[in-house]
């Protein structure tokens, strides 16, 4: 009997407090659904530390990212960079980020966001790690900054891509991988992604839930708690496969292969 395809969730906020009461059960349900590996997102110094602690509970399953989200850019000081560099250099960390620009919310000023973004790209270069990228309503500035570092970076992924065709083509020309979430399941806001996802080369496609956020709107039955979980990733991949005109095993195998390579799952991580 052929084993069921496995998946990698490249973006999961497992340190989020909504998982505090049942984190072990959430992970068990994900594994049972075929999500065999998960990347825990670090979006601040504190959440990165928590993510590393979680990786150490099961290093065969988890990796993490180390970074400061643009929402928290104003909190990042030059004095913090040594701490962030030490976190990023940890073997549990597969990528730098979540970092980038968010001009939609503007929780931090544009200057603070751009400064924090450059700092983190420089650290990624120094540590030889790829970057886990966030961009919303700041595309031109984002690309302008990223171009300064790309020749020295180990690669990057546009996490939770929801942009338009111009943005997608710019990212592909820059050599980025593209992360697709359950946004593609939203008939109101994600319809355009159903066409664009066909344009992503299979060797650059990655999949993620961004749990506990972005619960797929077309899940039936809908969970009563409205919280997204990594166990719903197979549903997202089925939608992606249908939109691309490919079968589920093909997309599952390719995105798993891409993720394992990108986040360095083949490298040994010592549990502590």
Short mmCIF file of C-alpha atoms in Angstrom, two decimals, residues 49-164:
data_model
loop_
_atom_site.label_atom_id
_atom_site.label_comp_id
_atom_site.label_asym_id
_atom_site.label_seq_id
_atom_site.Cartn_x
_atom_site.Cartn_y
_atom_site.Cartn_z
CA UNK A 49 12.75 32.20 22.27
CA UNK A 50 9.47 30.36 22.82
CA UNK A 51 9.67 28.92 19.31
CA UNK A 52 13.16 27.56 19.98
CA UNK A 53 11.94 25.96 23.21
CA UNK A 54 9.16 24.26 21.26
CA UNK A 55 11.56 22.98 18.60
CA UNK A 56 13.63 21.38 21.36
CA UNK A 57 10.63 19.33 22.46
CA UNK A 58 10.64 17.49 19.12
CA UNK A 59 13.50 18.51 16.81
CA UNK A 60 12.64 15.79 14.28
CA UNK A 61 9.31 17.54 13.62
CA UNK A 62 9.96 21.24 14.16
CA UNK A 63 12.10 24.11 12.94
CA UNK A 64 11.61 27.78 13.80
CA UNK A 65 12.29 31.23 12.40
CA UNK A 66 13.97 34.03 14.33
CA UNK A 67 12.93 37.57 13.69
CA UNK A 68 10.96 40.71 14.43
CA UNK A 69 7.73 41.30 12.50
CA UNK A 70 7.31 44.81 11.04
CA UNK A 71 4.49 45.40 13.53
CA UNK A 72 7.14 45.23 16.27
CA UNK A 73 9.89 47.06 14.38
CA UNK A 74 9.76 50.10 16.65
CA UNK A 75 10.63 47.83 19.59
CA UNK A 76 13.86 46.60 17.98
CA UNK A 77 16.92 48.58 19.05
CA UNK A 78 20.53 48.37 17.94
CA UNK A 79 21.34 46.98 21.38
CA UNK A 80 19.05 44.01 20.65
CA UNK A 81 20.90 42.88 17.54
CA UNK A 82 23.46 40.78 19.39
CA UNK A 83 20.62 38.84 21.06
CA UNK A 84 18.82 38.43 17.74
CA UNK A 85 22.00 37.26 16.05
CA UNK A 86 22.55 34.63 18.75
CA UNK A 87 18.97 33.41 18.33
CA UNK A 88 19.30 33.30 14.56
CA UNK A 89 22.51 31.29 14.77
CA UNK A 90 20.83 28.58 16.86
CA UNK A 91 20.60 25.18 15.11
CA UNK A 92 16.84 25.10 15.73
CA UNK A 93 16.41 28.10 13.42
CA UNK A 94 15.80 27.48 9.74
CA UNK A 95 15.30 31.07 8.55
CA UNK A 96 15.51 34.72 9.56
CA UNK A 97 12.20 36.45 10.05
CA UNK A 98 9.35 37.01 10.03
CA UNK A 99 10.69 40.30 8.72
CA UNK A 100 9.72 42.83 6.09
CA UNK A 101 7.33 45.74 5.68
CA UNK A 102 3.68 46.25 6.57
CA UNK A 103 2.37 49.61 5.39
CA UNK A 104 -1.24 48.46 5.79
CA UNK A 105 -1.34 48.44 9.59
CA UNK A 106 1.57 50.82 10.20
CA UNK A 107 1.93 49.73 13.83
CA UNK A 108 5.54 50.91 13.45
CA UNK A 109 6.70 53.87 11.39
CA UNK A 110 8.00 53.30 7.88
CA UNK A 111 11.47 54.39 8.96
CA UNK A 112 11.50 51.95 11.86
CA UNK A 113 10.22 49.13 9.65
CA UNK A 114 12.81 49.74 6.97
CA UNK A 115 15.63 49.98 9.50
CA UNK A 116 14.59 46.74 11.24
CA UNK A 117 14.22 45.00 7.87
CA UNK A 118 17.74 45.96 6.80
CA UNK A 119 19.18 44.90 10.14
CA UNK A 120 17.58 41.48 9.85
CA UNK A 121 18.65 40.97 6.26
CA UNK A 122 22.22 41.74 7.28
CA UNK A 123 22.00 39.24 10.12
CA UNK A 124 20.62 36.63 7.74
CA UNK A 125 23.63 37.16 5.48
CA UNK A 126 26.03 36.91 8.43
CA UNK A 127 24.42 33.69 9.72
CA UNK A 128 23.94 32.07 6.31
CA UNK A 129 20.19 31.63 6.77
CA UNK A 130 17.39 32.24 4.23
CA UNK A 131 14.70 34.81 5.00
CA UNK A 132 11.02 34.40 5.88
CA UNK A 133 9.44 37.54 4.46
CA UNK A 134 6.33 39.62 5.15
CA UNK A 135 5.05 42.36 2.86
CA UNK A 136 1.75 44.21 2.81
CA UNK A 137 1.11 47.46 0.95
CA UNK A 138 4.84 48.23 0.79
CA UNK A 139 5.88 46.29 -2.30
CA UNK A 140 8.12 48.81 -4.05
CA UNK A 141 10.04 49.76 -0.91
CA UNK A 142 10.27 46.08 0.06
CA UNK A 143 11.75 45.06 -3.30
CA UNK A 144 14.12 48.02 -3.29
CA UNK A 145 15.57 47.03 0.08
CA UNK A 146 15.65 43.32 -0.69
CA UNK A 147 17.63 43.84 -3.90
CA UNK A 148 20.50 45.26 -1.87
CA UNK A 149 20.94 41.95 -0.04
CA UNK A 150 19.76 39.21 -2.39
CA UNK A 151 23.14 38.42 -3.96
CA UNK A 152 24.41 37.54 -0.48
CA UNK A 153 21.32 35.82 0.91
CA UNK A 154 20.74 32.06 1.06
CA UNK A 155 17.28 32.50 -0.45
CA UNK A 156 13.90 33.73 0.71
CA UNK A 157 10.20 32.95 0.81
CA UNK A 158 7.38 35.45 0.42
CA UNK A 159 5.34 34.18 3.37
CA UNK A 160 1.55 34.22 3.09
CA UNK A 161 1.49 35.62 -0.42
CA UNK A 162 -1.76 37.45 -1.18
CA UNK A 163 -0.53 39.96 -3.74
CA UNK A 164 -1.28 40.63 -7.39
#
